mmCIF file of C-alpha atoms in Angstrom:
data_model
loop_
_atom_site.group_PDB
_atom_site.id
_atom_site.type_symbol
_atom_site.label_atom_id
_atom_site.label_comp_id
_atom_site.label_asym_id
_atom_site.label_seq_id
_atom_site.Cartn_x
_atom_site.Cartn_y
_atom_site.Cartn_z
ATOM 1 C CA UNK A 130 29.882 57.342 2.310
ATOM 2 C CA UNK A 131 28.100 54.880 0.017
ATOM 3 C CA UNK A 132 26.611 56.769 -2.905
ATOM 4 C CA UNK A 133 25.517 53.663 -4.811
ATOM 5 C CA UNK A 134 21.992 53.721 -6.237
ATOM 6 C CA UNK A 135 20.135 51.318 -8.477
ATOM 7 C CA UNK A 136 20.394 52.026 -12.163
ATOM 8 C CA UNK A 137 17.300 53.249 -14.007
ATOM 9 C CA UNK A 138 15.114 50.298 -14.939
ATOM 10 C CA UNK A 139 16.650 48.005 -12.280
ATOM 11 C CA UNK A 140 14.203 45.484 -10.738
ATOM 12 C CA UNK A 141 12.424 46.861 -7.679
ATOM 13 C CA UNK A 142 10.201 44.098 -6.237
ATOM 14 C CA UNK A 143 9.317 46.332 -3.298
ATOM 15 C CA UNK A 144 6.907 48.223 -5.558
ATOM 16 C CA UNK A 145 4.483 45.321 -5.077
ATOM 17 C CA UNK A 146 4.727 45.654 -1.277
ATOM 18 C CA UNK A 147 4.265 49.415 -1.045
ATOM 19 C CA UNK A 148 0.831 49.376 0.640
ATOM 20 C CA UNK A 149 -1.635 47.027 2.248
ATOM 21 C CA UNK A 150 -3.962 47.445 -0.723
ATOM 22 C CA UNK A 151 -1.257 46.539 -3.229
ATOM 23 C CA UNK A 152 -0.100 43.568 -1.148
ATOM 24 C CA UNK A 153 -3.659 42.316 -0.965
ATOM 25 C CA UNK A 154 -4.127 42.699 -4.720
ATOM 26 C CA UNK A 155 -1.019 40.672 -5.682
ATOM 27 C CA UNK A 156 -1.292 38.046 -2.955
ATOM 28 C CA UNK A 157 -0.655 34.520 -4.270
ATOM 29 C CA UNK A 158 -2.551 32.533 -1.629
ATOM 30 C CA UNK A 159 -5.572 33.332 0.485
ATOM 31 C CA UNK A 160 -7.429 31.719 3.346
ATOM 32 C CA UNK A 161 -11.106 31.025 2.856
ATOM 33 C CA UNK A 162 -13.452 29.714 5.563
ATOM 34 C CA UNK A 163 -14.607 27.030 3.113
ATOM 35 C CA UNK A 164 -11.047 25.628 3.082
ATOM 36 C CA UNK A 165 -11.067 24.976 6.844
ATOM 37 C CA UNK A 166 -12.263 21.847 8.654
ATOM 38 C CA UNK A 167 -12.897 21.866 12.399
ATOM 39 C CA UNK A 168 -12.004 18.726 14.399
ATOM 40 C CA UNK A 169 -14.468 18.219 17.280
ATOM 41 C CA UNK A 170 -14.590 15.833 20.243
ATOM 42 C CA UNK A 171 -17.714 14.401 21.856
ATOM 43 C CA UNK A 172 -17.482 12.439 25.106
ATOM 44 C CA UNK A 173 -20.289 10.121 26.099
ATOM 45 C CA UNK A 174 -20.010 10.464 29.881
ATOM 46 C CA UNK A 175 -19.846 14.264 30.067
ATOM 47 C CA UNK A 176 -22.607 16.427 31.504
ATOM 48 C CA UNK A 177 -21.043 19.733 30.450
ATOM 49 C CA UNK A 178 -18.228 20.709 28.063
ATOM 50 C CA UNK A 179 -14.692 20.281 29.415
ATOM 51 C CA UNK A 180 -11.792 22.438 28.214
ATOM 52 C CA UNK A 181 -8.556 20.577 27.531
ATOM 53 C CA UNK A 182 -5.599 21.674 29.649
ATOM 54 C CA UNK A 183 -3.094 20.966 26.874
ATOM 55 C CA UNK A 184 -5.226 22.673 24.181
ATOM 56 C CA UNK A 185 -6.651 25.919 25.578
ATOM 57 C CA UNK A 186 -9.874 26.822 23.827
ATOM 58 C CA UNK A 187 -10.608 23.269 22.666
ATOM 59 C CA UNK A 188 -13.291 21.241 24.449
ATOM 60 C CA UNK A 189 -14.577 17.769 24.873
ATOM 61 C CA UNK A 190 -18.272 18.222 24.189
ATOM 62 C CA UNK A 191 -21.498 16.746 25.377
ATOM 63 C CA UNK A 192 -23.808 15.743 22.564
ATOM 64 C CA UNK A 193 -25.835 18.933 23.061
ATOM 65 C CA UNK A 194 -22.827 21.265 23.202
ATOM 66 C CA UNK A 195 -21.320 19.524 20.170
ATOM 67 C CA UNK A 196 -24.413 20.304 18.122
ATOM 68 C CA UNK A 197 -24.405 23.906 19.337
ATOM 69 C CA UNK A 198 -20.722 24.359 18.424
ATOM 70 C CA UNK A 199 -21.255 22.634 15.074
ATOM 71 C CA UNK A 200 -24.051 25.035 14.182
ATOM 72 C CA UNK A 201 -21.862 28.004 15.158
ATOM 73 C CA UNK A 202 -19.049 26.693 12.959
ATOM 74 C CA UNK A 203 -21.432 26.217 10.053
ATOM 75 C CA UNK A 204 -22.729 29.746 10.580
ATOM 76 C CA UNK A 205 -19.115 30.982 10.361
ATOM 77 C CA UNK A 206 -18.758 29.265 7.000
ATOM 78 C CA UNK A 207 -16.286 26.493 7.794
ATOM 79 C CA UNK A 208 -16.002 23.876 5.077
ATOM 80 C CA UNK A 209 -16.412 20.824 7.263
ATOM 81 C CA UNK A 210 -16.530 19.219 10.704
ATOM 82 C CA UNK A 211 -14.424 16.167 11.600
ATOM 83 C CA UNK A 212 -15.983 14.312 14.530
ATOM 84 C CA UNK A 213 -14.183 12.148 17.103
ATOM 85 C CA UNK A 214 -15.959 10.134 19.792
ATOM 86 C CA UNK A 215 -14.913 9.115 23.303
ATOM 87 C CA UNK A 216 -17.112 6.250 24.526
ATOM 88 C CA UNK A 217 -18.004 5.548 28.136
ATOM 89 C CA UNK A 218 -16.729 1.995 27.764
ATOM 90 C CA UNK A 219 -13.950 0.511 25.656
ATOM 91 C CA UNK A 220 -13.121 -3.069 24.757
ATOM 92 C CA UNK A 221 -10.322 -4.979 23.053
ATOM 93 C CA UNK A 222 -11.811 -4.737 19.572
ATOM 94 C CA UNK A 223 -13.328 -1.252 19.745
ATOM 95 C CA UNK A 224 -16.887 -2.420 19.143
ATOM 96 C CA UNK A 225 -18.419 0.928 20.147
ATOM 97 C CA UNK A 226 -16.949 2.264 16.935
ATOM 98 C CA UNK A 227 -19.594 0.487 14.863
ATOM 99 C CA UNK A 228 -22.411 0.211 17.404
ATOM 100 C CA UNK A 229 -25.420 2.129 15.981
ATOM 101 C CA UNK A 230 -25.965 3.722 19.393
ATOM 102 C CA UNK A 231 -22.250 4.417 19.928
ATOM 103 C CA UNK A 232 -21.436 8.001 20.848
ATOM 104 C CA UNK A 233 -19.711 8.854 17.562
ATOM 105 C CA UNK A 234 -22.514 7.503 15.413
ATOM 106 C CA UNK A 235 -25.138 9.297 17.487
ATOM 107 C CA UNK A 236 -23.089 12.485 17.182
ATOM 108 C CA UNK A 237 -22.859 12.148 13.403
ATOM 109 C CA UNK A 238 -26.631 11.849 13.136
ATOM 110 C CA UNK A 239 -27.296 14.748 15.518
ATOM 111 C CA UNK A 240 -24.833 17.100 13.834
ATOM 112 C CA UNK A 241 -26.004 16.185 10.346
ATOM 113 C CA UNK A 242 -29.602 16.885 11.362
ATOM 114 C CA UNK A 243 -28.601 20.263 12.780
ATOM 115 C CA UNK A 244 -26.361 21.572 9.982
ATOM 116 C CA UNK A 245 -27.908 19.850 6.974
ATOM 117 C CA UNK A 246 -26.001 20.716 3.808
ATOM 118 C CA UNK A 247 -24.484 23.943 5.145
ATOM 119 C CA UNK A 248 -21.178 22.239 5.905
ATOM 120 C CA UNK A 249 -19.724 18.770 5.365
ATOM 121 C CA UNK A 250 -20.032 16.279 8.230
ATOM 122 C CA UNK A 251 -17.043 13.959 8.505
ATOM 123 C CA UNK A 252 -16.127 11.149 10.870
ATOM 124 C CA UNK A 253 -12.806 9.785 12.038
ATOM 125 C CA UNK A 254 -12.652 6.126 11.063
ATOM 126 C CA UNK A 255 -10.123 4.576 13.435
ATOM 127 C CA UNK A 256 -10.216 2.316 16.465
ATOM 128 C CA UNK A 257 -7.872 4.141 18.833
ATOM 129 C CA UNK A 258 -10.653 6.068 20.597
ATOM 130 C CA UNK A 259 -12.631 2.861 21.114
ATOM 131 C CA UNK A 260 -10.082 0.187 22.088
ATOM 132 C CA UNK A 261 -9.062 -0.517 25.660
ATOM 133 C CA UNK A 262 -5.405 -0.693 24.564
ATOM 134 C CA UNK A 263 -5.446 2.544 22.544
ATOM 135 C CA UNK A 264 -4.093 1.127 19.303
ATOM 136 C CA UNK A 265 -5.626 1.899 15.914
ATOM 137 C CA UNK A 266 -6.291 -1.772 15.225
ATOM 138 C CA UNK A 267 -7.186 -5.176 16.603
ATOM 139 C CA UNK A 268 -4.366 -6.958 18.435
ATOM 140 C CA UNK A 269 -3.217 -10.512 17.754
ATOM 141 C CA UNK A 270 -2.209 -13.147 20.316
ATOM 142 C CA UNK A 271 1.189 -11.569 20.933
ATOM 143 C CA UNK A 272 -0.110 -8.004 21.204
ATOM 144 C CA UNK A 273 0.811 -6.772 17.730
ATOM 145 C CA UNK A 274 -1.686 -4.944 15.518
ATOM 146 C CA UNK A 275 -3.280 -7.446 13.133
ATOM 147 C CA UNK A 276 -3.603 -5.532 9.887
ATOM 148 C CA UNK A 277 -6.175 -7.715 8.113
ATOM 149 C CA UNK A 278 -8.372 -8.321 11.149
ATOM 150 C CA UNK A 279 -8.427 -4.556 11.607
ATOM 151 C CA UNK A 280 -9.749 -4.076 8.078
ATOM 152 C CA UNK A 281 -12.867 -6.024 9.002
ATOM 153 C CA UNK A 282 -13.465 -3.647 11.925
ATOM 154 C CA UNK A 283 -12.931 -0.653 9.671
ATOM 155 C CA UNK A 284 -15.533 -1.826 7.198
ATOM 156 C CA UNK A 285 -18.039 -2.211 10.026
ATOM 157 C CA UNK A 286 -17.284 1.314 11.179
ATOM 158 C CA UNK A 287 -17.578 2.645 7.635
ATOM 159 C CA UNK A 288 -21.059 1.225 7.163
ATOM 160 C CA UNK A 289 -22.212 2.452 10.567
ATOM 161 C CA UNK A 290 -20.879 5.951 9.973
ATOM 162 C CA UNK A 291 -22.403 6.109 6.510
ATOM 163 C CA UNK A 292 -25.742 5.000 7.909
ATOM 164 C CA UNK A 293 -25.503 7.695 10.604
ATOM 165 C CA UNK A 294 -25.059 10.363 7.943
ATOM 166 C CA UNK A 295 -21.312 10.960 7.568
ATOM 167 C CA UNK A 296 -20.503 12.355 4.144
ATOM 168 C CA UNK A 297 -16.726 11.879 4.432
ATOM 169 C CA UNK A 298 -14.945 9.049 6.231
ATOM 170 C CA UNK A 299 -11.451 9.882 7.471
ATOM 171 C CA UNK A 300 -9.370 6.703 7.313
ATOM 172 C CA UNK A 301 -6.633 7.586 9.791
ATOM 173 C CA UNK A 302 -5.401 4.177 10.959
ATOM 174 C CA UNK A 303 -2.633 3.666 8.356
ATOM 175 C CA UNK A 304 -3.467 -0.003 7.827
ATOM 176 C CA UNK A 305 -2.349 -1.544 4.535
ATOM 177 C CA UNK A 306 -5.344 -1.906 2.206
ATOM 178 C CA UNK A 307 -7.716 0.173 4.336
ATOM 179 C CA UNK A 308 -8.948 2.310 1.446
ATOM 180 C CA UNK A 309 -9.716 -0.679 -0.768
ATOM 181 C CA UNK A 310 -11.506 -2.502 2.059
ATOM 182 C CA UNK A 311 -13.694 0.457 2.995
ATOM 183 C CA UNK A 312 -14.450 1.461 -0.588
ATOM 184 C CA UNK A 313 -15.488 -2.107 -1.421
ATOM 185 C CA UNK A 314 -17.716 -2.342 1.647
ATOM 186 C CA UNK A 315 -19.406 0.972 0.895
ATOM 187 C CA UNK A 316 -19.946 0.211 -2.781
ATOM 188 C CA UNK A 317 -21.262 -3.268 -2.065
ATOM 189 C CA UNK A 318 -23.780 -1.757 0.358
ATOM 190 C CA UNK A 319 -24.893 0.745 -2.271
ATOM 191 C CA UNK A 320 -23.158 3.692 -0.564
ATOM 192 C CA UNK A 321 -21.203 4.855 -3.570
ATOM 193 C CA UNK A 322 -21.991 8.441 -2.526
ATOM 194 C CA UNK A 323 -19.792 8.362 0.595
ATOM 195 C CA UNK A 324 -16.395 10.052 0.210
ATOM 196 C CA UNK A 325 -13.211 8.309 1.345
ATOM 197 C CA UNK A 326 -10.546 10.587 2.803
ATOM 198 C CA UNK A 327 -7.308 8.618 2.976
ATOM 199 C CA UNK A 328 -4.679 9.635 5.489
ATOM 200 C CA UNK A 329 -2.101 8.712 2.856
ATOM 201 C CA UNK A 330 0.890 10.077 4.772
ATOM 202 C CA UNK A 331 0.414 9.950 8.529
ATOM 203 C CA UNK A 332 3.634 10.073 10.494
ATOM 204 C CA UNK A 333 4.493 8.682 13.912
ATOM 205 C CA UNK A 334 4.962 12.120 15.416
ATOM 206 C CA UNK A 335 5.877 13.591 18.786
ATOM 207 C CA UNK A 336 3.324 16.356 18.133
ATOM 208 C CA UNK A 337 0.237 14.217 18.846
ATOM 209 C CA UNK A 338 0.554 14.578 22.621
ATOM 210 C CA UNK A 339 -2.395 16.874 23.368
ATOM 211 C CA UNK A 340 -4.682 14.778 21.156
ATOM 212 C CA UNK A 341 -4.082 11.866 23.519
ATOM 213 C CA UNK A 342 -5.627 13.969 26.291
ATOM 214 C CA UNK A 343 -8.521 14.922 24.027
ATOM 215 C CA UNK A 344 -9.518 11.298 23.381
ATOM 216 C CA UNK A 345 -8.238 10.034 26.756
ATOM 217 C CA UNK A 346 -6.039 7.493 25.015
ATOM 218 C CA UNK A 347 -4.965 4.491 27.111
ATOM 219 C CA UNK A 348 -2.123 3.742 24.665
ATOM 220 C CA UNK A 349 0.987 2.101 26.041
ATOM 221 C CA UNK A 350 3.952 2.060 23.692
ATOM 222 C CA UNK A 351 3.774 3.645 20.250
ATOM 223 C CA UNK A 352 2.388 3.273 16.738
ATOM 224 C CA UNK A 353 5.625 3.061 14.803
ATOM 225 C CA UNK A 354 4.769 -0.235 13.143
ATOM 226 C CA UNK A 355 1.936 1.356 11.186
ATOM 227 C CA UNK A 356 2.442 5.128 11.150
ATOM 228 C CA UNK A 357 5.269 6.416 8.975
ATOM 229 C CA UNK A 358 8.840 7.067 10.052
ATOM 230 C CA UNK A 359 9.451 10.849 10.264
ATOM 231 C CA UNK A 360 12.757 10.330 8.437
ATOM 232 C CA UNK A 361 11.053 9.169 5.236
ATOM 233 C CA UNK A 362 9.739 11.376 2.452
ATOM 234 C CA UNK A 363 9.620 9.215 -0.675
ATOM 235 C CA UNK A 364 7.624 6.621 1.233
ATOM 236 C CA UNK A 365 4.739 9.089 1.348
ATOM 237 C CA UNK A 366 4.513 9.065 -2.441
ATOM 238 C CA UNK A 367 4.309 5.281 -2.437
ATOM 239 C CA UNK A 368 1.485 5.429 0.100
ATOM 240 C CA UNK A 369 -0.212 8.059 -2.063
ATOM 241 C CA UNK A 370 -0.026 5.845 -5.153
ATOM 242 C CA UNK A 371 -1.501 2.890 -3.258
ATOM 243 C CA UNK A 372 -4.392 4.900 -1.824
ATOM 244 C CA UNK A 373 -5.218 6.398 -5.197
ATOM 245 C CA UNK A 374 -5.207 2.955 -6.810
ATOM 246 C CA UNK A 375 -7.558 1.730 -4.071
ATOM 247 C CA UNK A 376 -10.086 4.485 -4.702
ATOM 248 C CA UNK A 377 -9.300 7.408 -2.378
ATOM 249 C CA UNK A 378 -11.327 10.521 -3.201
ATOM 250 C CA UNK A 379 -9.164 12.874 -1.106
ATOM 251 C CA UNK A 380 -5.724 12.357 0.457
ATOM 252 C CA UNK A 381 -4.231 13.729 3.657
ATOM 253 C CA UNK A 382 -0.773 14.610 4.960
ATOM 254 C CA UNK A 383 -0.497 14.635 8.753
ATOM 255 C CA UNK A 384 1.023 16.343 10.767
ATOM 256 C CA UNK A 385 1.246 19.702 9.071
ATOM 257 C CA UNK A 386 4.013 22.193 9.775
ATOM 258 C CA UNK A 387 6.847 19.667 10.296
ATOM 259 C CA UNK A 388 5.886 17.966 7.000
ATOM 260 C CA UNK A 389 5.315 20.842 4.586
ATOM 261 C CA UNK A 390 7.916 19.315 2.271
ATOM 262 C CA UNK A 391 5.898 16.094 2.095
ATOM 263 C CA UNK A 392 2.699 18.088 1.583
ATOM 264 C CA UNK A 393 4.284 19.955 -1.325
ATOM 265 C CA UNK A 394 5.549 16.731 -2.899
ATOM 266 C CA UNK A 395 2.127 15.087 -2.611
ATOM 267 C CA UNK A 396 0.279 18.164 -3.892
ATOM 268 C CA UNK A 397 2.581 18.347 -6.916
ATOM 269 C CA UNK A 398 1.490 14.936 -8.206
ATOM 270 C CA UNK A 399 -1.934 14.157 -6.737
ATOM 271 C CA UNK A 400 -4.878 14.137 -9.150
ATOM 272 C CA UNK A 401 -7.329 14.359 -6.223
ATOM 273 C CA UNK A 402 -7.705 17.053 -3.540
ATOM 274 C CA UNK A 403 -4.912 17.173 -0.955
ATOM 275 C CA UNK A 404 -5.623 18.134 2.645
ATOM 276 C CA UNK A 405 -3.427 18.526 5.687
ATOM 277 C CA UNK A 406 -4.034 18.443 9.437
ATOM 278 C CA UNK A 407 -2.608 21.075 11.758
ATOM 279 C CA UNK A 408 -2.434 18.739 14.719
ATOM 280 C CA UNK A 409 -2.794 19.229 18.451
ATOM 281 C CA UNK A 410 0.880 19.825 19.218
ATOM 282 C CA UNK A 411 1.114 22.488 16.540
ATOM 283 C CA UNK A 412 -1.948 24.184 17.999
ATOM 284 C CA UNK A 413 -0.575 23.980 21.544
ATOM 285 C CA UNK A 414 2.813 25.451 20.616
ATOM 286 C CA UNK A 415 1.252 28.600 19.199
ATOM 287 C CA UNK A 416 -1.307 28.950 21.987
ATOM 288 C CA UNK A 417 1.225 28.586 24.806
ATOM 289 C CA UNK A 418 3.816 30.767 23.069
ATOM 290 C CA UNK A 419 1.175 33.469 22.669
ATOM 291 C CA UNK A 420 0.146 33.167 26.311
ATOM 292 C CA UNK A 421 3.787 33.605 27.292
ATOM 293 C CA UNK A 422 3.950 36.802 25.248
ATOM 294 C CA UNK A 423 6.510 35.327 22.867
ATOM 295 C CA UNK A 424 4.437 35.765 19.692
ATOM 296 C CA UNK A 425 1.424 37.709 18.449
ATOM 297 C CA UNK A 426 -1.308 35.075 18.494
ATOM 298 C CA UNK A 427 -3.646 35.718 15.542
ATOM 299 C CA UNK A 428 -0.941 36.781 13.054
ATOM 300 C CA UNK A 429 0.952 33.598 13.968
ATOM 301 C CA UNK A 430 -2.160 31.480 13.473
ATOM 302 C CA UNK A 431 -2.897 33.019 10.082
ATOM 303 C CA UNK A 432 0.730 32.732 8.954
ATOM 304 C CA UNK A 433 0.829 29.071 9.929
ATOM 305 C CA UNK A 434 -2.343 28.368 7.948
ATOM 306 C CA UNK A 435 -1.071 30.255 4.917
ATOM 307 C CA UNK A 436 2.001 28.019 4.922
ATOM 308 C CA UNK A 437 -0.295 25.031 4.292
ATOM 309 C CA UNK A 438 -1.917 26.794 1.358
ATOM 310 C CA UNK A 439 1.473 27.798 -0.051
ATOM 311 C CA UNK A 440 2.650 24.180 0.187
ATOM 312 C CA UNK A 441 -0.382 23.026 -1.791
ATOM 313 C CA UNK A 442 -3.127 22.086 0.662
ATOM 314 C CA UNK A 443 -6.621 22.430 -0.757
ATOM 315 C CA UNK A 444 -8.135 22.283 2.745
ATOM 316 C CA UNK A 445 -6.769 22.320 6.286
ATOM 317 C CA UNK A 446 -8.011 20.587 9.406
ATOM 318 C CA UNK A 447 -7.337 23.015 12.240
ATOM 319 C CA UNK A 448 -8.705 23.546 15.736
ATOM 320 C CA UNK A 449 -8.884 27.261 14.910
ATOM 321 C CA UNK A 450 -11.223 26.718 11.957
ATOM 322 C CA UNK A 451 -14.293 28.443 13.406
ATOM 323 C CA UNK A 452 -12.346 31.290 15.002
ATOM 324 C CA UNK A 453 -10.325 31.936 11.855
ATOM 325 C CA UNK A 454 -13.459 31.791 9.705
ATOM 326 C CA UNK A 455 -14.937 34.572 11.816
ATOM 327 C CA UNK A 456 -11.651 36.514 11.650
ATOM 328 C CA UNK A 457 -11.520 36.232 7.871
ATOM 329 C CA UNK A 458 -15.137 37.279 7.546
ATOM 330 C CA UNK A 459 -14.584 40.334 9.745
ATOM 331 C CA UNK A 460 -11.588 41.401 7.649
ATOM 332 C CA UNK A 461 -13.580 41.425 4.406
#
């Protein structure tokens, strides 16, 4: 029989876990609806919202249903809305991305008019949703992404999105010099008020699969020549330094859960806010595991989001943003 007991005065960390009230009082990190950003998809040719098979609970929206869902998210207290557009027609250069009457720019204006200043309206600034080849940039004569020609397209998109009412532009294409090009274009046009969110560390990940369904990507091949190699960590800090020098207001690490180490490294040194994106594959894994009865859905969702906060994220893009905001509010 083991009669060993702790000596008087020995450390007993369990005292701080003895009840739900004590655990809540000493908790190091908390989720707040204002820290959550909801990615949303609007499809030009739709007549009614369409649920995504690979992302249960997430929809491609019509313009009307997008506005309705945006208002509901704002009512729940989410910090922001990140809008993605799926045009009825695509071309080689993605010109619908900067067309004033393009679906994304119309959506920005409609959502901004509906939510006002109650939440922050953001727009994805990338060509992949708008090009017929599905790449994030303009292609050259041999089919490779032409970095500098793409920057010209990005500046056009930036000005169009700013004019439509976007408060934050999410530069997700991972082109060299994209932050400097967009910041210069905005400032030259007198739009010094528009915030540049740099996807400083965006990895070429296997977890983007469901997103391809969401934007109906026609991509053939991959994006490994511009998105980062999943094997590299220090490279993210170099990308961070470049984006900061070019004028980024906020920086992003994407994906989320597989790159919490990178997120922590970036958060430890960044002088500007650091965000992360819980991407489509991460969402799908939890949803399908919960549907299979393998995990308890909402506790798993909340635990996954807390891991971002613990790693240093100031805000999190997540497809659960509105639902979790309601959950958090109900628990208070």
